[in-house]
CSV table of C-alpha atoms in Angstrom, one decimal:
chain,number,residue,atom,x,y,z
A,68,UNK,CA,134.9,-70.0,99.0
A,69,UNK,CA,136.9,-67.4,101.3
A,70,UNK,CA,137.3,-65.1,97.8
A,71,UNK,CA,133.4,-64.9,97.8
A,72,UNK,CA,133.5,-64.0,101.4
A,73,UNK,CA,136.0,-61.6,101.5
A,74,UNK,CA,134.1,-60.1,98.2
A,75,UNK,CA,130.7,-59.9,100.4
A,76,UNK,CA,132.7,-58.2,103.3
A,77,UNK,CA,134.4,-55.5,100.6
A,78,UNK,CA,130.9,-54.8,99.0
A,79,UNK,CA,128.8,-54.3,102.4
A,80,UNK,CA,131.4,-52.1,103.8
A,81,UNK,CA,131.0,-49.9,101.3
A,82,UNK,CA,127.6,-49.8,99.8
A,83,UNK,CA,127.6,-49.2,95.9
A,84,UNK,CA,124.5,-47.9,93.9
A,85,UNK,CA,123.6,-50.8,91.7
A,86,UNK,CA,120.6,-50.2,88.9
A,87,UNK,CA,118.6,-53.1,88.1
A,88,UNK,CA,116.9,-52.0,84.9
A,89,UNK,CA,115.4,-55.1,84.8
A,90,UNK,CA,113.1,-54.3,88.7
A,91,UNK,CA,109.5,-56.1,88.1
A,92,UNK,CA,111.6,-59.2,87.1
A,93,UNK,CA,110.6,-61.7,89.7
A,94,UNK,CA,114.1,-63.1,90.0
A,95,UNK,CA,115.7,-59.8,89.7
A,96,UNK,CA,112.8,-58.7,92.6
A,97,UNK,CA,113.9,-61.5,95.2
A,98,UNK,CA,117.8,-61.3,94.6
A,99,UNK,CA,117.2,-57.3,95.2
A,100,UNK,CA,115.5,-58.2,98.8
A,101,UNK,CA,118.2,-60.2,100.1
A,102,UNK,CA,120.5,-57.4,98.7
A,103,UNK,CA,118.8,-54.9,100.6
A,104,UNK,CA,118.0,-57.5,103.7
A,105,UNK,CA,121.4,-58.2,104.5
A,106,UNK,CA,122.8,-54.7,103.3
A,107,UNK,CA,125.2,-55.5,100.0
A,108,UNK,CA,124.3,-52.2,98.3
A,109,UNK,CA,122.0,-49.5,97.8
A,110,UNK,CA,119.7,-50.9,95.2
A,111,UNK,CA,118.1,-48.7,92.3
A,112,UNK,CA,115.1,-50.7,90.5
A,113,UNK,CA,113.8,-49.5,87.0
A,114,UNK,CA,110.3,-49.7,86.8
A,115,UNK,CA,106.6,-49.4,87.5
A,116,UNK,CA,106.5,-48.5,91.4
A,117,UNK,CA,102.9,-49.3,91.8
A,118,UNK,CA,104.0,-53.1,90.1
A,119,UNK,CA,107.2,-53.7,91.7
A,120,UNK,CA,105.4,-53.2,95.6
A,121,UNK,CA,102.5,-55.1,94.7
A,122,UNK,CA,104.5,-57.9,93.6
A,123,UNK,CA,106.7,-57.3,96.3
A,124,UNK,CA,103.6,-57.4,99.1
A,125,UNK,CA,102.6,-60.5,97.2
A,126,UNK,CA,105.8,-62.0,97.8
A,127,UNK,CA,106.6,-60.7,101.7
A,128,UNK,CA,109.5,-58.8,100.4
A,129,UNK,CA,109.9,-56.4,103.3
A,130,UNK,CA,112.9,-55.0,102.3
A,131,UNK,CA,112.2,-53.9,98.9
A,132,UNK,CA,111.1,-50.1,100.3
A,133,UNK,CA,114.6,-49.5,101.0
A,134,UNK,CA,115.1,-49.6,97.3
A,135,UNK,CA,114.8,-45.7,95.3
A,136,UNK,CA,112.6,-46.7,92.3
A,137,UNK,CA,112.5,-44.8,88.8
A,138,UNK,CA,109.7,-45.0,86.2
A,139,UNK,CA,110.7,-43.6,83.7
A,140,UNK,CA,107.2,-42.7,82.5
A,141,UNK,CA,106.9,-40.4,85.6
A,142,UNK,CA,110.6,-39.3,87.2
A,143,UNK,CA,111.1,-35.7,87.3
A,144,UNK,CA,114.9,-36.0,86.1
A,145,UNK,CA,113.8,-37.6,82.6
A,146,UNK,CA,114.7,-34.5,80.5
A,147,UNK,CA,118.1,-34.3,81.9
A,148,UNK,CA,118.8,-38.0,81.0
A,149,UNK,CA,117.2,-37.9,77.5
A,150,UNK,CA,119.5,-34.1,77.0
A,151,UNK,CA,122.3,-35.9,77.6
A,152,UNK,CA,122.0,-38.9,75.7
A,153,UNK,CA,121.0,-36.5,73.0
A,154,UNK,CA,124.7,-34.7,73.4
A,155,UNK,CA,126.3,-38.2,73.4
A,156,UNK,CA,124.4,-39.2,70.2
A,157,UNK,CA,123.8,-36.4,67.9
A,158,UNK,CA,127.3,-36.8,65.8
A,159,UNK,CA,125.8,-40.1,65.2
A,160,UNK,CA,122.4,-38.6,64.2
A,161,UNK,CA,120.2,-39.3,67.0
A,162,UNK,CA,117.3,-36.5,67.1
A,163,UNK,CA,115.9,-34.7,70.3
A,164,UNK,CA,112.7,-36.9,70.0
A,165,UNK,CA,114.9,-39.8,69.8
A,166,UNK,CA,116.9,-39.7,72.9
A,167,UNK,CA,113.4,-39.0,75.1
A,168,UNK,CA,112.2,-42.0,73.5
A,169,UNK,CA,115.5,-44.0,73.8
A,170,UNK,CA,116.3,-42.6,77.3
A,171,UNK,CA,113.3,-44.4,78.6
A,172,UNK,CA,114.2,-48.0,77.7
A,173,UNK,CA,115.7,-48.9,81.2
A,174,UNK,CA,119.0,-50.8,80.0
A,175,UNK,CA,119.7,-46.9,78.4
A,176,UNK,CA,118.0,-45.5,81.8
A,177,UNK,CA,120.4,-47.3,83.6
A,178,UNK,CA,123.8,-46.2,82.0
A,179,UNK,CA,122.6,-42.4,81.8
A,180,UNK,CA,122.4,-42.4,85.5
A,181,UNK,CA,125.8,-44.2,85.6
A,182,UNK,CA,127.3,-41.1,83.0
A,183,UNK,CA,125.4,-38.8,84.8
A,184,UNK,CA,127.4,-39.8,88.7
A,185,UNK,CA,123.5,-41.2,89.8
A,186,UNK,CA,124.4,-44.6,90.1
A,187,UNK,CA,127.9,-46.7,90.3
A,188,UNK,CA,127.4,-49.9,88.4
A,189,UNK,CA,124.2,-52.0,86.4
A,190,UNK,CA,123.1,-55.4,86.6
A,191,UNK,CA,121.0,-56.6,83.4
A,192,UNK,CA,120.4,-59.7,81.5
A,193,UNK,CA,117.7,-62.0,83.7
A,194,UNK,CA,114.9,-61.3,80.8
A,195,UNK,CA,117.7,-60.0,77.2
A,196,UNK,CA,120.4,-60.8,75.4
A,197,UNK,CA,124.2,-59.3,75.7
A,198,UNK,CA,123.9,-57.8,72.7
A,199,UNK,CA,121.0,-55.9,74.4
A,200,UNK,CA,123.0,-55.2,77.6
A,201,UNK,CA,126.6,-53.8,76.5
A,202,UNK,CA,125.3,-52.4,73.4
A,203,UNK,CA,123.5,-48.9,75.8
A,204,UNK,CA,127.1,-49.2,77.7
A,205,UNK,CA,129.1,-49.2,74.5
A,206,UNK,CA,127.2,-45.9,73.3
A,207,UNK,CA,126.9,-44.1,76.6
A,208,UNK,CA,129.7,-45.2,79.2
A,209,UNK,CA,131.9,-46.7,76.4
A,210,UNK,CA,135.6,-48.3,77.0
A,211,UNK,CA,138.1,-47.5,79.2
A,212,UNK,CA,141.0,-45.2,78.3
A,213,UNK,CA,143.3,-47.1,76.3
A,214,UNK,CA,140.9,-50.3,75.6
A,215,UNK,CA,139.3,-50.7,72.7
A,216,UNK,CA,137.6,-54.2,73.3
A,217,UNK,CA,135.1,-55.5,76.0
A,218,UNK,CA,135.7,-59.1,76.9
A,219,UNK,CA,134.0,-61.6,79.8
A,220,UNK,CA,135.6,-63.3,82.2
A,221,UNK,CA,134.4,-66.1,84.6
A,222,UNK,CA,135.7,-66.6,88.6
A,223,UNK,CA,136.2,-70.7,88.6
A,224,UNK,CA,136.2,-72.2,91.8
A,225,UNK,CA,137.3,-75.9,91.3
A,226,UNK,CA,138.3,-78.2,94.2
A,227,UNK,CA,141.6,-78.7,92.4
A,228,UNK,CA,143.1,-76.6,95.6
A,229,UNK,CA,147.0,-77.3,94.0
A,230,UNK,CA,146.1,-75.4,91.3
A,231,UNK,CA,145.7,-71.5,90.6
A,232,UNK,CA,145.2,-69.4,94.0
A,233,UNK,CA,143.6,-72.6,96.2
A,234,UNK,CA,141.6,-73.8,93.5
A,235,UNK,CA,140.3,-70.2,92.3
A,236,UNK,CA,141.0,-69.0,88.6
A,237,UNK,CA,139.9,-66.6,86.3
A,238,UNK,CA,139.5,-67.5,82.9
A,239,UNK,CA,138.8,-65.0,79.9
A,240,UNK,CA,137.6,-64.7,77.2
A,241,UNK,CA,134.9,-67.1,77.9
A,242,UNK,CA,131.6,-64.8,76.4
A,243,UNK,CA,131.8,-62.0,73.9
A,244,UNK,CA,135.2,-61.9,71.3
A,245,UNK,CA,134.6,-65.0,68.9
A,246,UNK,CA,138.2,-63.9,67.4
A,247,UNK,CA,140.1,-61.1,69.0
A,248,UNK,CA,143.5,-60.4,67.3
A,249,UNK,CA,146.4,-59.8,68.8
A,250,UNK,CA,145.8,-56.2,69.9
A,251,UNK,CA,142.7,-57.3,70.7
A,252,UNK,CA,143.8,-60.5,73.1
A,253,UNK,CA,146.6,-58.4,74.7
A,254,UNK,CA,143.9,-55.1,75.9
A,255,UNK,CA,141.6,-58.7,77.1
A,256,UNK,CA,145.2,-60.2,79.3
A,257,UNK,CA,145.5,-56.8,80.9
A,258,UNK,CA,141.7,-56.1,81.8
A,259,UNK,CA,141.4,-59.7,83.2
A,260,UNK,CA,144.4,-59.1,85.1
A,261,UNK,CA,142.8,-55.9,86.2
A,262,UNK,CA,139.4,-58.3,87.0
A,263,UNK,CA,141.6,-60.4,89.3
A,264,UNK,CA,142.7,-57.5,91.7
A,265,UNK,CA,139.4,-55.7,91.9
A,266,UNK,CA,137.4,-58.4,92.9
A,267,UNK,CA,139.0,-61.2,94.0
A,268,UNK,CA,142.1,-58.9,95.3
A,269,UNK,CA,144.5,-62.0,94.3
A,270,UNK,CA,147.9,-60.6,92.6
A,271,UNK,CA,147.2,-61.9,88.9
A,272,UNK,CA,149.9,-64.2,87.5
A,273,UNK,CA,148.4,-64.3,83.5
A,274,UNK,CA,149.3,-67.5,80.8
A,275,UNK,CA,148.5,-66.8,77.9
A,276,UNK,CA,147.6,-69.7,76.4
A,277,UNK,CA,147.7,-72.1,73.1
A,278,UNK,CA,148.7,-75.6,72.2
A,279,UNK,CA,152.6,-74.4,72.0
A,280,UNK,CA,154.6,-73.6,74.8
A,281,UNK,CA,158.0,-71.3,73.9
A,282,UNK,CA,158.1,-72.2,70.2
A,283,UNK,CA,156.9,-76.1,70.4
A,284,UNK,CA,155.0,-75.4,67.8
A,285,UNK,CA,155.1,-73.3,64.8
A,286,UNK,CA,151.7,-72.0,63.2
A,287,UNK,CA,150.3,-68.6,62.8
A,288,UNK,CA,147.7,-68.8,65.4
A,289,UNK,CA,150.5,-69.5,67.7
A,290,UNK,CA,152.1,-66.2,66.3
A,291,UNK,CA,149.3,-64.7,67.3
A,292,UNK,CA,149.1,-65.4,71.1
A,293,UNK,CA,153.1,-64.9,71.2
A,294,UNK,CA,152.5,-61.4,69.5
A,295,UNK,CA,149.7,-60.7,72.6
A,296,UNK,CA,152.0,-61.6,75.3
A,297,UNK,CA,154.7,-59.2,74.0
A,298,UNK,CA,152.1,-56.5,73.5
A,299,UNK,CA,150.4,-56.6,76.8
A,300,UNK,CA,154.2,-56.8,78.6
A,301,UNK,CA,154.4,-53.4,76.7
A,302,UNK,CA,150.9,-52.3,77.7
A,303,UNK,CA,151.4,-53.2,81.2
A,304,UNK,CA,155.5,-53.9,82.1
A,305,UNK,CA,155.0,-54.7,86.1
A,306,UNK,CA,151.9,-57.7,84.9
A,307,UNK,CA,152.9,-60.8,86.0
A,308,UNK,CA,152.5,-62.8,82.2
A,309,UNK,CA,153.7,-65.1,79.8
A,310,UNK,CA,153.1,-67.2,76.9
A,311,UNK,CA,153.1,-68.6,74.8
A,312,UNK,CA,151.7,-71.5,77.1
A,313,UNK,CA,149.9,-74.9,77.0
A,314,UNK,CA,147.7,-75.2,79.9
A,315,UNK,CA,149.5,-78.1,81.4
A,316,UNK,CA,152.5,-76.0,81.9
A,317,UNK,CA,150.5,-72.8,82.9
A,318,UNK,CA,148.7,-75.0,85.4
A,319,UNK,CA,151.2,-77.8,86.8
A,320,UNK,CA,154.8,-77.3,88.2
A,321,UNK,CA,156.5,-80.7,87.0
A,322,UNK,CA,155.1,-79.9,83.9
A,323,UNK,CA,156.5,-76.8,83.5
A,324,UNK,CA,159.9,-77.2,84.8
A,325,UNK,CA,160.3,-79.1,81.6
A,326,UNK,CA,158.1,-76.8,78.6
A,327,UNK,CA,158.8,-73.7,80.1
A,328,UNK,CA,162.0,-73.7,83.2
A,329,UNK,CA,162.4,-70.3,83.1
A,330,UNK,CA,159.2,-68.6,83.0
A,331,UNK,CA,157.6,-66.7,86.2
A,332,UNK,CA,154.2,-67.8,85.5
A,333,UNK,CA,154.2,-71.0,84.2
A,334,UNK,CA,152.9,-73.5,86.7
A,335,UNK,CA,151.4,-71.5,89.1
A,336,UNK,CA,148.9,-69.1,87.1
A,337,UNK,CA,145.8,-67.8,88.5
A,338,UNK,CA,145.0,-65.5,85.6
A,339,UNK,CA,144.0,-67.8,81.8
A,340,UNK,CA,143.6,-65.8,78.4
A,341,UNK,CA,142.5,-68.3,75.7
A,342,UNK,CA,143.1,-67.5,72.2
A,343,UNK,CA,139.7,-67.4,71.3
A,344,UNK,CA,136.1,-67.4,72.4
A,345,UNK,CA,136.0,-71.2,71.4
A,346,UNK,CA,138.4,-72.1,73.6
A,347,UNK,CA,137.6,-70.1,76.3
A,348,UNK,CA,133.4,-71.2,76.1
A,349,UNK,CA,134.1,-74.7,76.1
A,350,UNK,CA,137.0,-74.6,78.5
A,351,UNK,CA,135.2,-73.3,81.5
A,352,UNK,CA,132.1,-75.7,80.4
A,353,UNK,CA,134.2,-78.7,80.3
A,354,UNK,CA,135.9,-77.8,84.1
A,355,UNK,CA,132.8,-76.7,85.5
A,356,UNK,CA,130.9,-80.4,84.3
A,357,UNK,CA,134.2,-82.9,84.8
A,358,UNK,CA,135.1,-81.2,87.8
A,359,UNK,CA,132.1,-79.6,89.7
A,360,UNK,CA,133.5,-76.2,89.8
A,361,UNK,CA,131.5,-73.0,90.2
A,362,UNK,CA,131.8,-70.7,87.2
A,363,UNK,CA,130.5,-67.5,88.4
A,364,UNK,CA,130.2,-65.1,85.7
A,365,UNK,CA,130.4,-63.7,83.1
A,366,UNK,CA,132.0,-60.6,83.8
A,367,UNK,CA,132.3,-58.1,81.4
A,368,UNK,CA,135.2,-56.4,81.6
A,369,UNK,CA,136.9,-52.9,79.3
A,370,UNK,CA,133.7,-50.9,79.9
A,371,UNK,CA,134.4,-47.2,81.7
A,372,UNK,CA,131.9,-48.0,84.2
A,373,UNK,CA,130.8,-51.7,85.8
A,374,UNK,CA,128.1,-53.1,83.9
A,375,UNK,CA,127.4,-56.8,83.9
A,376,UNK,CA,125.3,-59.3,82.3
A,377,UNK,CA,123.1,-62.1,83.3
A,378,UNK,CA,122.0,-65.3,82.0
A,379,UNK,CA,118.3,-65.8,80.9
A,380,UNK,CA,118.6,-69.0,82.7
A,381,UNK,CA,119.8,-67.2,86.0
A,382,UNK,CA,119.1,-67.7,89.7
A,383,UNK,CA,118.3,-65.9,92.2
A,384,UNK,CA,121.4,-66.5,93.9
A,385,UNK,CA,123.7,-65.8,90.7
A,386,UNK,CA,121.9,-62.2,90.6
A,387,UNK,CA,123.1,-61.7,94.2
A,388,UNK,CA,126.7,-63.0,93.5
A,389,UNK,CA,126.9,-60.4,90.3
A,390,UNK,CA,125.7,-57.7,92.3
A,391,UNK,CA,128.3,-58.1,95.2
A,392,UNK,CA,130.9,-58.8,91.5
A,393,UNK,CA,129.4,-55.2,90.5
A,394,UNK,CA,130.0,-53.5,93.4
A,395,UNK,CA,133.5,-54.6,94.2
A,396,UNK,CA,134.3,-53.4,90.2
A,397,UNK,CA,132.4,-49.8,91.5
A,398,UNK,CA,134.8,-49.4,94.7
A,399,UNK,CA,137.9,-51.0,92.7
């Protein structure tokens, strides 16, 4: 996996501040000592100090000292975090009292000192849901400029080296947009794209797909993905995309020398939008089972700041794969 390497490389030779709200988690606790051992990023852990070093002594994690951890029962710059969520959240209602109290949950802890130029990216999920992850970024750090949607994307690295960029592909969105629209799936083409550069530093060459290539087939969610791809050509005019596309013709030359002759993408994209979060879920599932590929993600993508989400179900090593993902978004 030379992408993965040449991510690692990126991320130690520039050291990001990463927050892991989530710092007594003993999953969360081991990645962050490799992080620290072998010098990925500069780690900030949410949490207890006196419980995070006694189960890091337990443990004979040496390195987790270099880490700067925040209690947020104790830390001295508590008021200035719960003022500012305050002025953040105030139209919307949110008393004084409120913020202090909110300010303290660590996955809000975690995107004040983002907002606030503290930190440069967040890694969450190991112990809630995604709902409870992006919905702090959503009210603090919210979307881009421009983008109005926050999607997931997942790095697939199959052994099918013919296809995509030596086997690597990115396919989106495979986690959070159950039915984007065609505004919607056009911002998600263009922040995958944007995915593809920062971290795996590929050029992105984006199908959007569907079960019509060019017209094949006439229905109006094929109207839809057409109406995307001339959208996001608009949005972004130098992207490398097209679509309508079936994936056979995105993926496989012969193929689309006959669906598709005069396309620039089709049969060689590295970059897949599916039409909807069905598609997308069960079409990285079904490649990572039938063809032993690593799906390494997801990663959310549209947010103004990096902030990424975990699996309950995670390892150790999938926390240290998202953090060197998090900090590659951060310097990107």
């Amino acid at each position: 996996m030379d992408i993965l390497n040449q991510m690692l490389a990126r991320a130690k030779a520039n050291p990001q501040r990463i927050v892991l709200p989530e710092g007594d988690e003993p999953r969360t606790l081991e990645a962050a000592n490799i992080i620290l051992k072998d010098q990925i990023a500069k780690l900030i852990l949410i949490g207890n100090p006196d419980t995070i070093h006694q189960m890091a002594q337990e443990k004979g994690y040496a390195y987790i000292d270099q880490a700067t951890i925040v209690d947020p029962e104790t830390d001295s710059r508590m008021p200035v975090y719960a003022n500012l969520l305050y002025e953040l959240r105030k139209a919307k209602g949110m008393t004084e009292e409120e913020a202090a109290a909110k300010a303290k949950n660590p996955l809000y802890l975690g995107c004040l000192m983002i907002k606030n130029g503290d930190a440069d990216g967040e890694l969450a999920g190991a112990r809630g849901t995604t709902a409870d992850t992006i919905r702090p970024a959503f009210q603090i750090l919210k979307t881009k400029p421009g983008v109005s949607v926050v999607s997931g994307a997942f790095l697939m690295f199959t052994p099918a080296k013919n296809l995509g960029e030596d086997g690597f592909l990115v396919f989106a969105d495979c986690a959070v947009n159950p039915c984007p629209n065609a505004q919607e799936l056009a911002q998600i083409a263009i922040s995958t794209a944007e995915t593809a550069r920062a971290i795996a530093g590929i050029e992105p060459r984006v199908a959007m797909l569907s079960f019509s290539t060019k017209g094949s087939a006439k229905h109006e969610l094929v109207d839809k993905v057409t109406e995307a791809t001339k959208l996001a050509k608009e949005l972004a005019p130098d992207l490398m995309l097209d679509g309508e596309l079936q994936a056979d013709a995105a993926l496989i030359e012969k193929v689309a020398a006959t669906k598709a002759p005069n396309s620039p993408v089709a049969g060689k994209a590295n970059v897949l939008v599916f039409p909807d979060l069905q598609a997308g879920n069960i079409g990285y599932k079904l490649v990572e089972r039938f063809s032993g590929a690593d799906a390494v993600g997801p990663i959310l993508q549209g947010i103004a700041a990096p902030v990424n989400d975990l699996s309950r179900g995670c390892k150790v090593q999938d926390i240290v794969q998202m953090v060197i993902i998090t900090a590659c978004q951060a310097i990107h």
